Amino acid sequence: MNPFSLENKTVLVTGASSGIGRTVAIECSKMGATVVLTARNEERLQQTLSQLEGDGHAIIVADLTDKNDRLRLVEQSPKLDGLVHCAGIVKTLMFQFVDAESLSEVMNVNFASPTLLSALLVENKKIAKNSSIVFISSVSGVVCVWGGNSMYSASKGAVNGMMKNMALDLASKGIRVNSVNPAMVETSIFEGGLIGAEQIEEDKKRYPLKRYGKPEEVAYAVIYLLSDAAKWITGSSLVIDGGYTLL
Ligand SMILES: NC(=O)c1ccc[n+]([C@@H]2O[C@H](COP(=O)([O-])OP(=O)(O)OC[C@H]3O[C@@H](n4cnc5c(N)ncnc54)[C@H](OP(=O)(O)O)[C@@H]3O)[C@@H](O)[C@H]2O)c1
């Protein structure tokens, strides 16, 4: 018996069309899970699907900020043993330029949508007993901050607060809730942002382990929290940062 196995578990992964979400989906399938992939871009979801191991996986296209899409996702979703919230966006703006529209967009995608989706899934009994919900939060807004990142930090701080309260409220249903909090991971999320390639190389040197993380390294932590190996862990946040926040 392998306590880290995800065999006989069905896991819904949001943000599965790219980056961390795509890798989480692929790695979960390798550990034996049946995976339900969701995001807005169907073509990129199909690309993820083609990389999964095993059979029985599914795609449900949805914009998580849209209430009707969330309702349809819950309706179409099978009973879940795991839910991984990977969908997220970054908007970099120095604090004095923060405006209502940007703030609402970041809070909506990163905080309100995963919260409301979780609530709807629980209310509709789509989350099985002894299941696990994992949020991909960040060290930003929880342990440290980066300049120009106030809206993102606020959204991730909110995710961590919500995660702890969900863990308490859902414990009686046997549902565990945790977060994984990475520092910089090599995905396209920061493409087109304010940081140039040279600055990125300089930034990597500030990490004790001298590099950014890889999506797989986040996925392995998610697999642990989804698996029975973590069945006494709830309300925890796991920092994955190459030692960045030690300094
Ligand atoms: N990369 C990092 O350095 C890093 C560090 C710490 C935490 N994180 C967190 O990790 C998570 C994944 O980030 P990533 O780097 O993998 O980013 P990414 O490659 O840009 O992926 C973001 C995902 O979110 C989905 N998404 C965005 N808006 C959505 C919406 N309205 N409805 C449904 N899906 C939506 C996108 O899919 P569609 O466009 O197809 O909808 C995409 O699959 C985020 O929560 C991010 O904050 C990332």
Short mmCIF file of C-alpha atoms and ligand atoms in Angstrom, two decimals:
data_model
loop_
_atom_site.label_atom_id
_atom_site.label_comp_id
_atom_site.label_asym_id
_atom_site.label_seq_id
_atom_site.Cartn_x
_atom_site.Cartn_y
_atom_site.Cartn_z
CA MET A 1 0.00 0.00 0.00
CA ASN A 2 1.40 3.40 -1.00
CA PRO A 3 -0.05 6.19 1.22
CA PHE A 4 0.90 8.78 -1.42
CA SER A 5 -1.10 7.05 -4.16
CA LEU A 6 -4.12 8.83 -5.66
CA GLU A 7 -5.67 5.65 -7.02
CA ASN A 8 -9.49 5.57 -6.81
CA LYS A 9 -9.54 9.33 -6.23
CA THR A 10 -11.23 11.83 -8.53
CA VAL A 11 -9.64 15.27 -8.49
CA LEU A 12 -10.91 18.53 -9.99
CA VAL A 13 -8.09 20.88 -11.02
CA THR A 14 -8.84 24.51 -11.88
CA GLY A 15 -6.42 26.50 -14.04
CA ALA A 16 -5.59 23.19 -15.72
CA SER A 17 -4.93 24.79 -19.13
CA SER A 18 -1.43 25.96 -18.22
CA GLY A 19 1.42 26.30 -15.75
CA ILE A 20 1.02 24.84 -12.28
CA GLY A 21 -2.56 23.62 -12.88
CA ARG A 22 -1.55 21.68 -16.00
CA THR A 23 1.39 20.08 -14.19
CA VAL A 24 -0.72 19.26 -11.11
CA ALA A 25 -3.23 17.50 -13.40
CA ILE A 26 -0.51 15.51 -15.20
CA GLU A 27 1.28 14.48 -12.01
CA CYS A 28 -1.99 13.54 -10.26
CA SER A 29 -2.85 11.28 -13.20
CA LYS A 30 0.58 9.62 -12.89
CA MET A 31 -0.26 8.88 -9.24
CA GLY A 32 -3.46 7.13 -10.36
CA ALA A 33 -6.09 9.86 -10.02
CA THR A 34 -8.97 10.42 -12.39
CA VAL A 35 -8.74 14.11 -13.21
CA VAL A 36 -11.38 16.67 -14.18
CA LEU A 37 -9.76 19.64 -15.89
CA THR A 38 -11.27 23.11 -15.94
CA ALA A 39 -10.28 26.55 -17.32
CA ARG A 40 -11.63 28.87 -20.06
CA ASN A 41 -9.42 27.83 -22.99
CA GLU A 42 -10.66 24.52 -24.42
CA GLU A 43 -7.77 24.04 -26.83
CA ARG A 44 -5.17 24.32 -24.07
CA LEU A 45 -7.26 22.04 -21.83
CA GLN A 46 -7.21 19.44 -24.66
CA GLN A 47 -3.40 19.76 -24.72
CA THR A 48 -3.34 18.99 -20.99
CA LEU A 49 -5.76 16.08 -21.44
CA SER A 50 -3.49 14.56 -24.09
CA GLN A 51 -0.63 14.47 -21.56
CA LEU A 52 -2.55 12.65 -18.80
CA GLU A 53 -1.89 9.04 -17.93
CA GLY A 54 -4.77 6.56 -17.67
CA ASP A 55 -8.40 6.84 -18.74
CA GLY A 56 -11.63 8.43 -17.60
CA HIS A 57 -10.41 12.04 -17.38
CA ALA A 58 -12.72 14.87 -18.40
CA ILE A 59 -12.76 18.54 -19.40
CA ILE A 60 -15.34 21.09 -18.25
CA VAL A 61 -14.76 24.52 -19.84
CA ALA A 62 -15.73 27.33 -17.46
CA ASP A 63 -14.97 30.92 -16.57
CA LEU A 64 -14.81 30.66 -12.78
CA THR A 65 -15.79 34.30 -12.31
CA ASP A 66 -19.12 33.59 -14.03
CA LYS A 67 -21.84 32.37 -11.63
CA ASN A 68 -23.63 30.32 -14.31
CA ASP A 69 -20.39 28.65 -15.34
CA ARG A 70 -19.69 27.76 -11.71
CA LEU A 71 -23.19 26.28 -11.38
CA ARG A 72 -22.76 24.24 -14.57
CA LEU A 73 -19.31 23.06 -13.45
CA VAL A 74 -20.75 21.82 -10.16
CA GLU A 75 -23.68 20.17 -11.95
CA GLN A 76 -21.39 18.36 -14.41
CA SER A 77 -18.75 17.47 -11.87
CA PRO A 78 -18.58 13.90 -10.52
CA LYS A 79 -18.22 13.32 -6.77
CA LEU A 80 -14.74 14.53 -5.83
CA ASP A 81 -12.07 13.25 -3.49
CA GLY A 82 -9.84 16.21 -4.26
CA LEU A 83 -10.14 19.81 -5.43
CA VAL A 84 -7.10 21.88 -6.40
CA HIS A 85 -7.55 25.60 -6.94
CA CYS A 86 -4.81 26.64 -9.37
CA ALA A 87 -6.61 29.33 -11.44
CA GLY A 88 -5.13 32.73 -10.73
CA ILE A 89 -3.94 35.98 -12.25
CA VAL A 90 -1.31 38.61 -11.49
CA LYS A 91 -1.78 42.35 -11.98
CA THR A 92 1.23 44.47 -11.16
CA LEU A 93 0.48 48.11 -10.28
CA MET A 94 2.20 50.43 -7.83
CA PHE A 95 -0.18 50.99 -4.93
CA GLN A 96 -1.17 54.58 -5.84
CA PHE A 97 -2.53 53.34 -9.19
CA VAL A 98 -4.76 50.63 -7.72
CA ASP A 99 -8.29 51.08 -9.10
CA ALA A 100 -11.61 49.47 -8.34
CA GLU A 101 -11.79 47.50 -11.58
CA SER A 102 -8.33 45.90 -11.26
CA LEU A 103 -8.84 45.19 -7.57
CA SER A 104 -12.17 43.55 -8.18
CA GLU A 105 -10.77 41.44 -11.06
CA VAL A 106 -7.81 40.13 -9.02
CA MET A 107 -9.91 39.46 -5.90
CA ASN A 108 -12.58 37.81 -8.02
CA VAL A 109 -10.34 35.34 -9.87
CA ASN A 110 -7.89 34.60 -7.04
CA PHE A 111 -10.15 34.68 -3.98
CA ALA A 112 -13.93 34.93 -4.53
CA SER A 113 -14.21 32.38 -7.36
CA PRO A 114 -12.38 29.49 -5.65
CA THR A 115 -14.22 30.26 -2.41
CA LEU A 116 -17.64 30.29 -4.06
CA LEU A 117 -16.87 27.20 -6.15
CA SER A 118 -15.82 25.29 -3.04
CA ALA A 119 -18.98 26.35 -1.19
CA LEU A 120 -21.19 25.30 -4.09
CA LEU A 121 -19.48 21.92 -4.40
CA VAL A 122 -19.89 21.25 -0.67
CA GLU A 123 -23.51 22.46 -0.65
CA ASN A 124 -24.31 20.13 -3.57
CA LYS A 125 -22.57 17.20 -1.86
CA LYS A 126 -20.00 16.87 -4.64
CA ILE A 127 -17.12 16.59 -2.18
CA ALA A 128 -16.77 13.14 -0.66
CA LYS A 129 -16.03 12.36 2.97
CA ASN A 130 -12.28 12.09 3.67
CA SER A 131 -11.47 14.40 0.79
CA SER A 132 -8.95 17.21 0.41
CA ILE A 133 -9.12 20.77 -0.91
CA VAL A 134 -5.85 22.47 -1.81
CA PHE A 135 -5.42 26.15 -2.68
CA ILE A 136 -2.37 27.31 -4.61
CA SER A 137 -1.78 30.48 -2.64
CA SER A 138 1.62 32.22 -2.52
CA VAL A 139 4.27 33.42 -0.11
CA SER A 140 3.20 36.87 -1.34
CA GLY A 141 0.69 38.39 1.08
CA VAL A 142 1.25 35.53 3.54
CA VAL A 143 4.95 35.60 4.40
CA CYS A 144 6.40 38.47 2.33
CA VAL A 145 5.49 40.94 -0.41
CA TRP A 146 6.95 42.21 -3.69
CA GLY A 147 6.73 45.83 -4.89
CA GLY A 148 3.72 46.61 -7.08
CA ASN A 149 1.98 43.41 -6.02
CA SER A 150 -0.51 44.73 -3.46
CA MET A 151 -3.69 43.42 -5.10
CA TYR A 152 -2.20 39.97 -5.64
CA SER A 153 -0.83 39.89 -2.07
CA ALA A 154 -4.24 40.88 -0.69
CA SER A 155 -5.95 38.14 -2.69
CA LYS A 156 -3.53 35.47 -1.48
CA GLY A 157 -3.70 36.69 2.14
CA ALA A 158 -7.48 36.37 1.85
CA VAL A 159 -7.15 32.85 0.42
CA ASN A 160 -5.07 31.78 3.42
CA GLY A 161 -7.56 33.23 5.89
CA MET A 162 -10.46 31.55 4.11
CA MET A 163 -8.56 28.26 3.92
CA LYS A 164 -8.14 28.17 7.71
CA ASN A 165 -11.80 28.88 8.39
CA MET A 166 -12.90 26.35 5.78
CA ALA A 167 -10.67 23.76 7.46
CA LEU A 168 -12.47 24.37 10.75
CA ASP A 169 -15.99 24.50 9.32
CA LEU A 170 -15.55 21.45 7.08
CA ALA A 171 -13.68 19.18 9.51
CA SER A 172 -16.95 17.62 10.71
CA LYS A 173 -17.62 16.53 7.10
CA GLY A 174 -14.18 14.90 6.92
CA ILE A 175 -13.01 17.48 4.36
CA ARG A 176 -9.44 18.71 4.85
CA VAL A 177 -8.42 22.13 3.53
CA ASN A 178 -4.82 23.32 3.09
CA SER A 179 -2.75 25.65 0.96
CA VAL A 180 0.55 25.46 -0.84
CA ASN A 181 2.47 28.74 -0.85
CA PRO A 182 5.15 28.97 -3.51
CA ALA A 183 7.59 31.79 -4.23
CA MET A 184 8.47 32.27 -7.91
CA VAL A 185 7.76 29.26 -10.10
CA GLU A 186 8.71 29.07 -13.78
CA THR A 187 5.40 29.49 -15.62
CA SER A 188 4.04 32.10 -18.01
CA ILE A 189 2.07 33.95 -15.29
CA PHE A 190 4.57 36.84 -15.11
CA GLU A 191 5.07 37.12 -18.89
CA GLY A 192 4.43 40.62 -20.15
CA GLY A 193 4.82 41.98 -16.62
CA LEU A 194 7.18 44.62 -15.31
CA ILE A 195 10.13 42.28 -14.72
CA GLY A 196 12.69 41.88 -17.51
CA ALA A 197 14.79 38.76 -18.27
CA GLU A 198 17.96 40.28 -16.78
CA GLN A 199 16.16 41.21 -13.54
CA ILE A 200 14.80 37.67 -13.31
CA GLU A 201 18.30 36.18 -13.50
CA GLU A 202 19.45 38.61 -10.79
CA ASP A 203 16.42 37.77 -8.66
CA LYS A 204 17.15 34.04 -8.79
CA LYS A 205 20.48 34.69 -7.07
CA ARG A 206 18.57 35.91 -3.99
CA TYR A 207 17.17 32.42 -3.44
CA PRO A 208 19.32 30.27 -1.13
CA LEU A 209 18.80 27.38 -3.60
CA LYS A 210 19.73 29.79 -6.47
CA ARG A 211 16.75 29.18 -8.73
CA TYR A 212 13.00 29.53 -9.12
CA GLY A 213 10.74 26.55 -8.54
CA LYS A 214 9.45 24.14 -11.14
CA PRO A 215 5.71 23.41 -11.50
CA GLU A 216 6.42 19.74 -10.72
CA GLU A 217 7.81 20.74 -7.32
CA VAL A 218 4.51 22.42 -6.47
CA ALA A 219 2.55 19.46 -7.86
CA TYR A 220 4.37 16.99 -5.60
CA ALA A 221 3.34 18.99 -2.52
CA VAL A 222 -0.24 19.07 -3.80
CA ILE A 223 -0.19 15.30 -4.31
CA TYR A 224 0.95 14.86 -0.71
CA LEU A 225 -1.90 17.03 0.62
CA LEU A 226 -4.44 15.20 -1.58
CA SER A 227 -3.22 11.77 -0.53
CA ASP A 228 -4.03 9.68 2.52
CA ALA A 229 -0.46 10.35 3.72
CA ALA A 230 -1.74 13.77 4.82
CA LYS A 231 -5.00 12.63 6.37
CA TRP A 232 -4.31 14.36 9.71
CA ILE A 233 -3.30 17.65 8.09
CA THR A 234 -5.85 20.41 7.81
CA GLY A 235 -5.65 24.22 8.01
CA SER A 236 -1.94 24.20 7.13
CA SER A 237 -0.01 26.26 4.62
CA LEU A 238 3.10 24.74 3.14
CA VAL A 239 5.77 27.19 1.97
CA ILE A 240 7.71 26.03 -1.11
CA ASP A 241 10.28 28.71 -1.89
CA GLY A 242 13.84 27.43 -2.26
CA GLY A 243 14.54 29.15 1.06
CA TYR A 244 13.55 32.62 -0.21
CA THR A 245 11.65 33.67 2.89
CA LEU A 246 14.41 32.58 5.29
CA LEU A 247 16.28 35.80 4.55
N1 LIG B 1 4.05 31.05 -11.16
C1 LIG B 1 4.39 31.51 -9.98
O1 LIG B 1 5.49 32.03 -9.76
C2 LIG B 1 3.43 31.40 -8.83
C3 LIG B 1 3.91 31.62 -7.53
C4 LIG B 1 3.03 31.52 -6.45
C5 LIG B 1 1.71 31.21 -6.68
N2 LIG B 1 1.26 31.02 -7.96
C6 LIG B 1 -0.17 30.74 -8.13
O2 LIG B 1 -0.31 29.51 -8.81
C7 LIG B 1 -1.52 29.52 -9.56
C8 LIG B 1 -1.23 29.10 -11.00
O3 LIG B 1 -0.34 30.04 -11.56
P1 LIG B 1 0.50 29.73 -12.89
O4 LIG B 1 1.83 30.31 -12.69
O5 LIG B 1 0.35 28.32 -13.28
O6 LIG B 1 -0.28 30.68 -13.92
P2 LIG B 1 -0.76 30.48 -15.42
O7 LIG B 1 0.16 29.57 -16.17
O8 LIG B 1 -0.99 31.85 -15.96
O9 LIG B 1 -2.15 29.74 -15.24
C9 LIG B 1 -3.26 30.39 -14.74
C10 LIG B 1 -4.47 29.52 -14.98
O10 LIG B 1 -5.62 30.19 -14.46
C11 LIG B 1 -6.69 30.05 -15.38
N3 LIG B 1 -7.63 31.14 -15.22
C12 LIG B 1 -7.35 32.47 -15.15
N4 LIG B 1 -8.49 33.17 -15.07
C13 LIG B 1 -9.51 32.28 -15.05
C14 LIG B 1 -10.92 32.40 -14.99
N5 LIG B 1 -11.54 33.57 -14.92
N6 LIG B 1 -11.66 31.26 -15.02
C15 LIG B 1 -11.06 30.05 -15.10
N7 LIG B 1 -9.73 29.88 -15.17
C16 LIG B 1 -8.97 30.98 -15.15
C17 LIG B 1 -5.99 30.05 -16.75
O11 LIG B 1 -6.76 29.36 -17.70
P3 LIG B 1 -7.57 30.02 -18.93
O12 LIG B 1 -6.84 31.23 -19.39
O13 LIG B 1 -7.64 28.91 -19.92
O14 LIG B 1 -8.90 30.32 -18.33
C18 LIG B 1 -4.73 29.24 -16.45
O15 LIG B 1 -4.98 27.87 -16.62
C19 LIG B 1 -2.10 30.94 -9.43
O16 LIG B 1 -3.08 30.95 -8.44
C20 LIG B 1 -0.89 31.74 -8.98
O17 LIG B 1 -1.27 32.87 -8.24
C21 LIG B 1 2.08 31.10 -9.02
#
